Coordinates of C-alpha atoms in Angstrom, one line a residue:
Chain A
M1 CA -11.7 28.7 -20.5
G2 CA -13.8 25.6 -21.4
K3 CA -11.0 24.3 -23.4
K4 CA -8.8 24.5 -20.2
Y5 CA -11.3 22.5 -18.2
K6 CA -11.5 19.9 -20.9
E7 CA -7.5 19.6 -21.0
V8 CA -7.5 19.2 -17.2
F9 CA -10.2 16.4 -17.5
L10 CA -8.2 14.3 -20.2
K11 CA -4.9 14.9 -18.4
N12 CA -6.2 13.6 -15.1
T13 CA -8.3 10.8 -16.3
W14 CA -5.9 9.4 -19.2
Y15 CA -2.7 11.0 -20.2
E16 CA -1.5 11.4 -16.6
N17 CA -3.9 9.3 -14.7
P18 CA -2.7 9.1 -11.0
V19 CA -2.7 5.4 -10.8
F20 CA -1.4 3.8 -13.9
V21 CA 0.9 6.6 -15.2
L22 CA 2.1 8.2 -11.8
V23 CA 1.5 5.2 -9.6
L24 CA 0.3 7.2 -6.8
G25 CA -2.2 6.7 -4.0
I26 CA -2.7 2.8 -4.5
C27 CA -1.8 2.3 -0.9
S28 CA -5.0 2.6 1.0
T29 CA -7.5 1.4 -1.6
L30 CA -6.2 -1.7 -3.0
A31 CA -7.4 -3.4 0.1
V32 CA -10.9 -2.6 -0.4
T33 CA -11.2 -3.6 -4.2
N34 CA -12.6 -7.0 -3.5
N35 CA -15.9 -5.6 -3.1
L36 CA -17.4 -3.2 -5.8
K37 CA -19.8 -1.4 -3.5
N38 CA -17.2 -0.6 -0.9
T39 CA -14.7 0.4 -3.7
L40 CA -17.2 2.9 -5.1
I41 CA -18.1 4.5 -1.9
M42 CA -14.3 4.7 -1.0
T43 CA -13.3 6.3 -4.2
I44 CA -16.2 8.9 -4.0
G45 CA -14.9 9.8 -0.7
V46 CA -11.4 10.3 -2.0
M47 CA -12.9 12.2 -5.1
L48 CA -14.6 14.6 -2.7
V49 CA -11.7 15.0 -0.3
T50 CA -9.4 15.8 -3.3
G51 CA -11.6 18.3 -4.8
F52 CA -12.4 20.3 -1.7
S53 CA -8.8 20.3 -0.2
N54 CA -7.7 21.4 -3.6
L55 CA -10.4 24.2 -3.5
T56 CA -9.2 25.2 0.1
V57 CA -5.5 25.0 -0.5
S58 CA -6.0 27.2 -3.6
L59 CA -8.2 29.9 -1.7
L60 CA -5.5 29.9 1.1
K61 CA -2.3 29.8 -1.0
N62 CA -1.3 33.5 -0.3
L63 CA -2.0 33.2 3.4
I64 CA 0.0 30.1 4.0
P65 CA 3.8 30.7 4.7
S66 CA 5.9 28.3 2.7
K67 CA 7.6 26.8 5.8
V68 CA 4.6 25.2 7.2
R69 CA 3.0 24.5 3.7
M70 CA 3.0 20.7 4.0
M71 CA 1.7 20.5 7.5
T72 CA -1.2 22.9 6.8
Q73 CA -2.1 20.8 3.5
V74 CA -2.0 17.8 5.8
L75 CA -4.5 19.3 8.4
I76 CA -6.9 20.5 5.6
I77 CA -7.0 17.2 4.1
S78 CA -7.5 15.5 7.5
F79 CA -10.3 18.0 8.1
Y80 CA -12.1 16.8 5.1
V81 CA -11.5 13.2 5.9
I82 CA -13.0 13.5 9.2
I83 CA -16.1 14.8 7.4
V84 CA -16.3 11.9 5.2
D85 CA -15.7 9.5 8.1
I86 CA -18.5 11.0 10.1
I87 CA -20.9 11.1 7.1
L88 CA -20.0 7.4 6.3
R89 CA -20.6 6.3 10.0
A90 CA -24.0 8.2 10.2
Y91 CA -25.5 7.1 6.8
L92 CA -23.7 3.9 5.9
P93 CA -22.5 2.2 9.1
D94 CA -22.1 -1.4 7.3
V95 CA -19.7 0.2 4.8
S96 CA -18.0 2.3 7.3
K97 CA -17.1 -1.0 9.2
A98 CA -16.1 -2.8 6.3
L99 CA -13.8 -0.2 5.3
G100 CA -12.3 0.0 8.7
P101 CA -9.2 2.2 9.0
Y102 CA -9.0 2.8 5.4
V103 CA -11.1 5.8 5.6
G104 CA -8.7 7.3 7.8
L105 CA -5.9 6.4 5.4
I106 CA -7.2 8.7 2.9
I107 CA -5.3 11.4 4.6
T108 CA -1.9 9.7 3.5
N109 CA -3.3 9.1 0.0
C110 CA -0.4 10.7 -2.0
I111 CA -2.7 11.8 -4.7
I112 CA -4.4 14.4 -2.7
M113 CA -1.3 15.8 -1.3
G114 CA 0.2 15.5 -4.7
R115 CA -2.7 17.4 -6.5
A116 CA -2.6 20.2 -3.6
E117 CA 1.2 20.6 -4.0
A118 CA 1.4 20.4 -7.8
F119 CA -1.8 22.1 -8.9
A120 CA -3.7 24.0 -6.3
Q121 CA -0.7 25.8 -5.0
S122 CA -0.4 27.7 -8.3
N123 CA -3.9 27.8 -9.7
D124 CA -7.2 29.6 -9.2
P125 CA -9.9 28.1 -6.8
I126 CA -12.3 26.8 -9.3
I127 CA -10.0 25.1 -11.7
S128 CA -8.3 23.5 -8.6
F129 CA -11.5 22.1 -7.6
W130 CA -12.2 20.7 -10.8
D131 CA -8.6 19.3 -11.1
G132 CA -9.3 17.5 -7.9
I133 CA -12.4 16.1 -9.0
T134 CA -11.2 14.7 -12.2
S135 CA -8.0 13.2 -10.5
G136 CA -10.5 11.5 -8.2
L137 CA -12.4 10.3 -11.3
G138 CA -9.3 8.8 -12.8
Y139 CA -8.4 7.1 -9.6
M140 CA -12.1 5.8 -9.5
I141 CA -12.0 4.4 -13.0
V142 CA -9.2 2.2 -12.4
L143 CA -10.1 0.9 -8.9
V144 CA -13.8 0.2 -10.0
A145 CA -12.4 -1.9 -13.0
I146 CA -10.1 -3.8 -10.6
A147 CA -12.9 -4.3 -8.1
F148 CA -15.4 -5.3 -10.9
F149 CA -13.3 -8.3 -11.9
R150 CA -12.2 -9.3 -8.4
E151 CA -15.6 -9.5 -7.2
L152 CA -17.0 -11.3 -10.2
L153 CA -14.3 -13.8 -10.1
G154 CA -13.8 -14.1 -6.4
F155 CA -17.5 -14.2 -5.4
G156 CA -19.4 -14.6 -8.6
T157 CA -21.3 -11.5 -8.0
I158 CA -21.7 -7.9 -9.0
F159 CA -22.8 -5.5 -6.4
G160 CA -23.8 -8.4 -4.3
Y161 CA -26.1 -9.9 -6.9
R162 CA -25.0 -13.5 -8.2
V163 CA -24.4 -13.2 -12.0
M164 CA -22.1 -16.2 -12.7
P165 CA -23.8 -19.5 -13.3
E166 CA -24.5 -21.9 -10.2
N167 CA -21.7 -24.2 -11.1
F168 CA -19.2 -21.6 -11.2
V169 CA -16.3 -22.2 -8.7
N170 CA -15.2 -18.9 -7.1
W171 CA -11.4 -18.1 -7.6
T172 CA -10.4 -17.8 -3.9
I173 CA -7.4 -16.1 -4.9
M174 CA -9.2 -13.1 -6.3
I175 CA -10.3 -12.3 -2.6
M176 CA -6.8 -12.6 -1.3
P177 CA -4.3 -9.6 -1.4
P178 CA -1.9 -11.0 -4.0
S179 CA -4.5 -10.7 -6.6
A180 CA -5.0 -6.9 -6.2
F181 CA -1.3 -6.7 -7.3
F182 CA -1.8 -8.9 -10.3
M183 CA -4.9 -7.1 -11.4
L184 CA -3.3 -3.8 -11.3
A185 CA -0.3 -5.0 -13.2
I186 CA -2.3 -6.7 -15.9
F187 CA -4.4 -3.2 -16.1
I188 CA -1.3 -1.2 -16.3
W189 CA 0.0 -3.6 -19.0
I190 CA -3.1 -3.4 -21.1
V191 CA -3.2 0.4 -20.9
K192 CA 0.5 0.8 -21.6
G193 CA 0.2 -1.6 -24.6
F194 CA -2.6 0.5 -25.9
K195 CA -0.9 3.7 -25.5
K196 CA 2.0 2.4 -27.5
E197 CA -0.2 1.3 -30.3
G198 CA -1.6 4.9 -30.4
A199 CA 1.8 6.4 -30.2
K200 CA 2.8 4.7 -33.4
Chain B
M1 CA -11.1 -7.1 20.2
S2 CA -8.1 -9.2 20.9
P3 CA -6.7 -8.2 24.4
N4 CA -5.2 -11.9 25.1
I5 CA -2.7 -12.2 22.4
N6 CA 0.8 -12.9 23.5
P7 CA 2.8 -9.9 22.4
L8 CA 5.6 -12.2 21.0
V9 CA 2.9 -13.9 19.0
L10 CA 1.9 -10.6 17.6
F11 CA 5.3 -9.5 17.0
F12 CA 6.1 -12.5 14.6
A13 CA 2.5 -12.4 13.2
S14 CA 3.0 -8.8 12.1
I15 CA 6.3 -9.6 10.4
F16 CA 5.2 -12.6 8.5
T17 CA 1.5 -13.7 8.4
S18 CA -0.2 -10.2 8.3
N19 CA 2.6 -8.2 6.9
I20 CA 1.6 -4.7 7.0
L21 CA 2.6 -4.1 3.2
L22 CA 1.6 -7.4 1.6
S23 CA -1.7 -8.2 3.3
N24 CA -2.9 -4.6 4.0
F25 CA -1.2 -2.6 1.3
L26 CA 0.2 0.0 3.4
G27 CA 3.1 2.1 2.4
M28 CA 2.9 1.1 -1.2
C29 CA 3.9 4.5 -2.8
S30 CA 7.2 5.0 -1.2
F31 CA 7.7 1.1 -1.5
I32 CA 7.3 1.2 -5.2
S33 CA 9.5 4.3 -5.9
I34 CA 12.4 3.8 -3.5
S35 CA 12.8 -0.1 -4.2
K36 CA 14.7 0.5 -7.2
N37 CA 17.9 0.4 -5.2
L38 CA 18.9 -1.9 -2.5
K39 CA 20.8 0.6 -0.5
S40 CA 18.2 3.3 -0.3
S41 CA 15.5 0.6 0.4
N42 CA 17.6 -0.6 3.3
G43 CA 17.9 2.9 4.7
L44 CA 14.3 3.8 4.3
G45 CA 13.3 0.4 5.9
M46 CA 15.3 1.1 8.9
A47 CA 13.7 4.6 9.1
V48 CA 10.1 3.2 8.8
A49 CA 10.8 0.6 11.5
M50 CA 12.2 3.1 14.0
V51 CA 9.6 5.6 13.5
M52 CA 6.8 3.1 13.6
T53 CA 7.9 1.7 16.8
V54 CA 8.0 5.1 18.5
T55 CA 4.9 6.5 17.1
T56 CA 2.9 3.5 17.6
A57 CA 3.9 3.6 21.5
L58 CA 3.1 7.4 21.7
N59 CA -0.1 7.3 19.8
W60 CA -1.3 4.6 22.4
I61 CA -0.4 6.9 25.2
V62 CA -2.1 10.0 23.6
E63 CA -5.1 7.9 22.9
K64 CA -5.4 6.6 26.4
Y65 CA -4.7 9.8 28.4
I66 CA -5.7 12.6 26.1
I67 CA -8.2 11.6 23.4
I68 CA -10.5 9.3 25.5
P69 CA -10.7 11.4 28.8
F70 CA -11.4 14.6 26.7
Q71 CA -13.9 12.8 24.4
I72 CA -12.1 14.2 21.3
E73 CA -12.5 11.0 19.2
Y74 CA -13.5 13.0 16.2
L75 CA -10.1 14.7 16.1
R76 CA -8.2 11.4 16.3
Y77 CA -6.9 11.5 12.7
I78 CA -5.8 14.9 13.1
I79 CA -4.0 14.2 16.5
Y80 CA -2.3 11.0 15.0
I81 CA -0.9 12.9 12.1
I82 CA 0.7 15.6 14.3
V83 CA 2.3 13.0 16.7
I84 CA 3.8 11.3 13.8
A85 CA 5.0 14.5 12.1
A86 CA 6.5 15.7 15.5
V87 CA 8.2 12.4 16.1
V88 CA 9.7 12.4 12.7
Q89 CA 10.9 16.0 13.2
I90 CA 12.5 15.3 16.6
L91 CA 13.9 12.1 15.5
E92 CA 15.8 13.7 12.5
M93 CA 17.1 16.4 14.8
L94 CA 18.4 13.7 17.5
I95 CA 19.9 11.6 14.7
D96 CA 21.8 14.6 13.3
R97 CA 23.1 15.5 16.8
I98 CA 24.0 11.8 17.8
S99 CA 25.3 10.3 14.7
P100 CA 26.1 12.4 11.7
N101 CA 27.0 9.2 9.6
L102 CA 23.7 7.6 10.2
Y103 CA 21.9 11.1 9.4
I104 CA 23.6 11.1 6.0
S105 CA 22.2 7.6 5.1
L106 CA 18.8 8.1 6.7
G107 CA 18.3 11.8 6.7
I108 CA 16.7 12.1 3.3
F109 CA 14.2 9.5 3.9
L110 CA 12.6 10.8 7.2
P111 CA 10.5 13.6 5.9
L112 CA 9.1 11.0 3.6
I113 CA 7.9 9.1 6.4
T114 CA 5.3 11.5 7.6
V115 CA 3.1 10.7 4.6
N116 CA 3.7 6.9 4.7
C117 CA 0.4 5.3 5.0
A118 CA 1.9 2.4 7.0
I119 CA 2.6 4.6 9.9
L120 CA -0.7 6.0 10.3
G121 CA -2.2 2.5 9.3
V122 CA -0.5 0.9 12.2
A123 CA -1.6 3.5 14.7
L124 CA -5.2 3.0 13.4
F125 CA -5.2 -0.6 13.7
M126 CA -3.8 -0.6 17.0
Q127 CA -6.6 1.5 18.2
L128 CA -9.2 -0.3 16.5
R129 CA -8.1 -3.7 17.7
N130 CA -7.9 -2.3 21.5
Y131 CA -4.2 -3.5 22.0
T132 CA -2.5 -3.0 25.3
L133 CA 0.6 -0.9 25.5
L134 CA 3.0 -3.8 25.3
Q135 CA 1.0 -5.3 22.5
S136 CA 1.2 -2.1 20.6
V137 CA 4.8 -1.6 21.1
F138 CA 5.4 -5.1 19.6
F139 CA 2.9 -4.7 16.9
G140 CA 4.7 -1.4 15.9
L141 CA 8.1 -3.0 16.0
G142 CA 7.1 -6.2 14.0
S143 CA 5.1 -4.3 11.3
G144 CA 8.2 -2.2 11.0
L145 CA 10.5 -4.9 10.7
G146 CA 8.1 -6.7 8.3
W147 CA 8.0 -3.5 6.1
W148 CA 11.7 -3.3 6.1
L149 CA 12.0 -7.1 5.1
A150 CA 9.7 -6.6 2.5
I151 CA 11.1 -3.5 0.8
V152 CA 14.7 -5.0 1.2
L153 CA 13.7 -8.2 -0.6
L154 CA 12.1 -6.2 -3.4
G155 CA 14.9 -4.0 -3.7
A156 CA 17.1 -7.2 -4.3
I157 CA 14.8 -8.9 -6.6
R158 CA 14.3 -5.6 -8.7
M159 CA 18.0 -5.2 -9.4
K160 CA 17.8 -8.6 -11.1
V161 CA 14.6 -8.1 -12.9
D162 CA 15.9 -4.9 -14.4
K163 CA 18.3 -7.1 -16.4
A164 CA 15.8 -9.6 -17.6
P165 CA 13.8 -9.4 -21.0
V166 CA 10.3 -8.1 -19.9
P167 CA 7.7 -7.3 -22.5
A168 CA 7.9 -3.4 -23.1
P169 CA 4.5 -2.3 -21.7
L170 CA 5.1 -4.4 -18.6
K171 CA 8.5 -2.9 -17.9
G172 CA 8.9 -0.7 -14.7
V173 CA 5.9 -0.6 -12.6
G174 CA 3.9 -3.4 -14.0
I175 CA 6.6 -6.1 -13.4
T176 CA 7.2 -4.7 -10.0
L177 CA 3.6 -5.2 -9.1
I178 CA 3.6 -8.8 -10.3
T179 CA 6.8 -9.4 -8.3
I180 CA 5.1 -8.0 -5.3
G181 CA 2.2 -10.3 -5.9
I182 CA 4.1 -13.4 -6.0
M183 CA 6.0 -12.1 -2.8
A184 CA 2.6 -11.8 -1.1
M185 CA 1.7 -15.2 -2.1
A186 CA 4.8 -16.6 -0.6
F187 CA 4.2 -14.7 2.6
M188 CA 0.7 -16.1 2.6
G189 CA 2.3 -19.6 2.9
F190 CA 2.9 -18.5 6.7
A191 CA -0.7 -17.8 7.1
G192 CA -1.8 -21.1 8.7
M193 CA 0.8 -20.9 11.5
I194 CA -0.5 -17.9 13.5
N195 CA -3.7 -15.9 12.8
V196 CA -4.2 -12.5 14.3
Q197 CA -6.7 -10.3 12.6

């Protein structure tokens, strides 16, 4: 049993990482990656929503008629997203304001739907929960890496603390939308190159 | 936040300067997977533009006459999603009845649209920025057309890029993302003209 959990973990964070292998779910969160703190909170939200909606879908899988399956999954996901949204608004109002509509957009994040459909539909609740959490983790790793470089080069800071020397000129492009695409492309390039080396 | 913007200005701004796809990253999933082919990107673009206009207007009405009077703001996301799913379903049936030809070219894309982030995103932006009904309609239409423009452009570019010698690890998604990045920079060139945020 332990082996299966490890397998799921490795698969979701590396071999079949949702972002750089399957290219899913980059819609809503690329927009917040110019700030490390917001990215971290956003991805934790995604991770929890994926985990719990997987758990719920798996628990209910025998009760849901297959015709309304998609709709039910969307409703389950929106239910957890609303919880995340309310928690953020209560405890972290600044972040909630900065994220704006992107919290609500977690609902249409393809990773969550994808995991519910591909994994939770045909597996036990506990391992489905684990699958959701690790998929979220794989997602988090990529976005945090991108956010790290974007904030470092765009503002010269990390988590809001200045780390670059005083005479460092901020790369304005790094705060702008195009750089998110470039950073993700470079990330995918490096990872794929690395994998090819490994395959040889 | 911005009740005084002329709807026409908003319309052009949402096509060019604040293109929903290139500056807000909405609708990326289907954008990347469908744009391999010019013809299907055109079909999906058309469907998105249509659904977006209808759902934005409907969600505005729902927001004003159902959500606010009944104070069920916390159910907003679920209600929006249900409205979108219902519109997509009805539109599918209508198109099937009215024009079977159009159905053949659009039909397969319609179910995909329910989970397109751009549609929900536009509705949420509309609510967040307090647009009036007229502004919302133009905002929805403009965003839809902007999305359509972007996916057709990318579809056309990708057909050429496929034949170009690209480093092996960058093939496929990597080069597509770089292309989108360059497109986003080009659209940013319009940014000084109108500013709506």
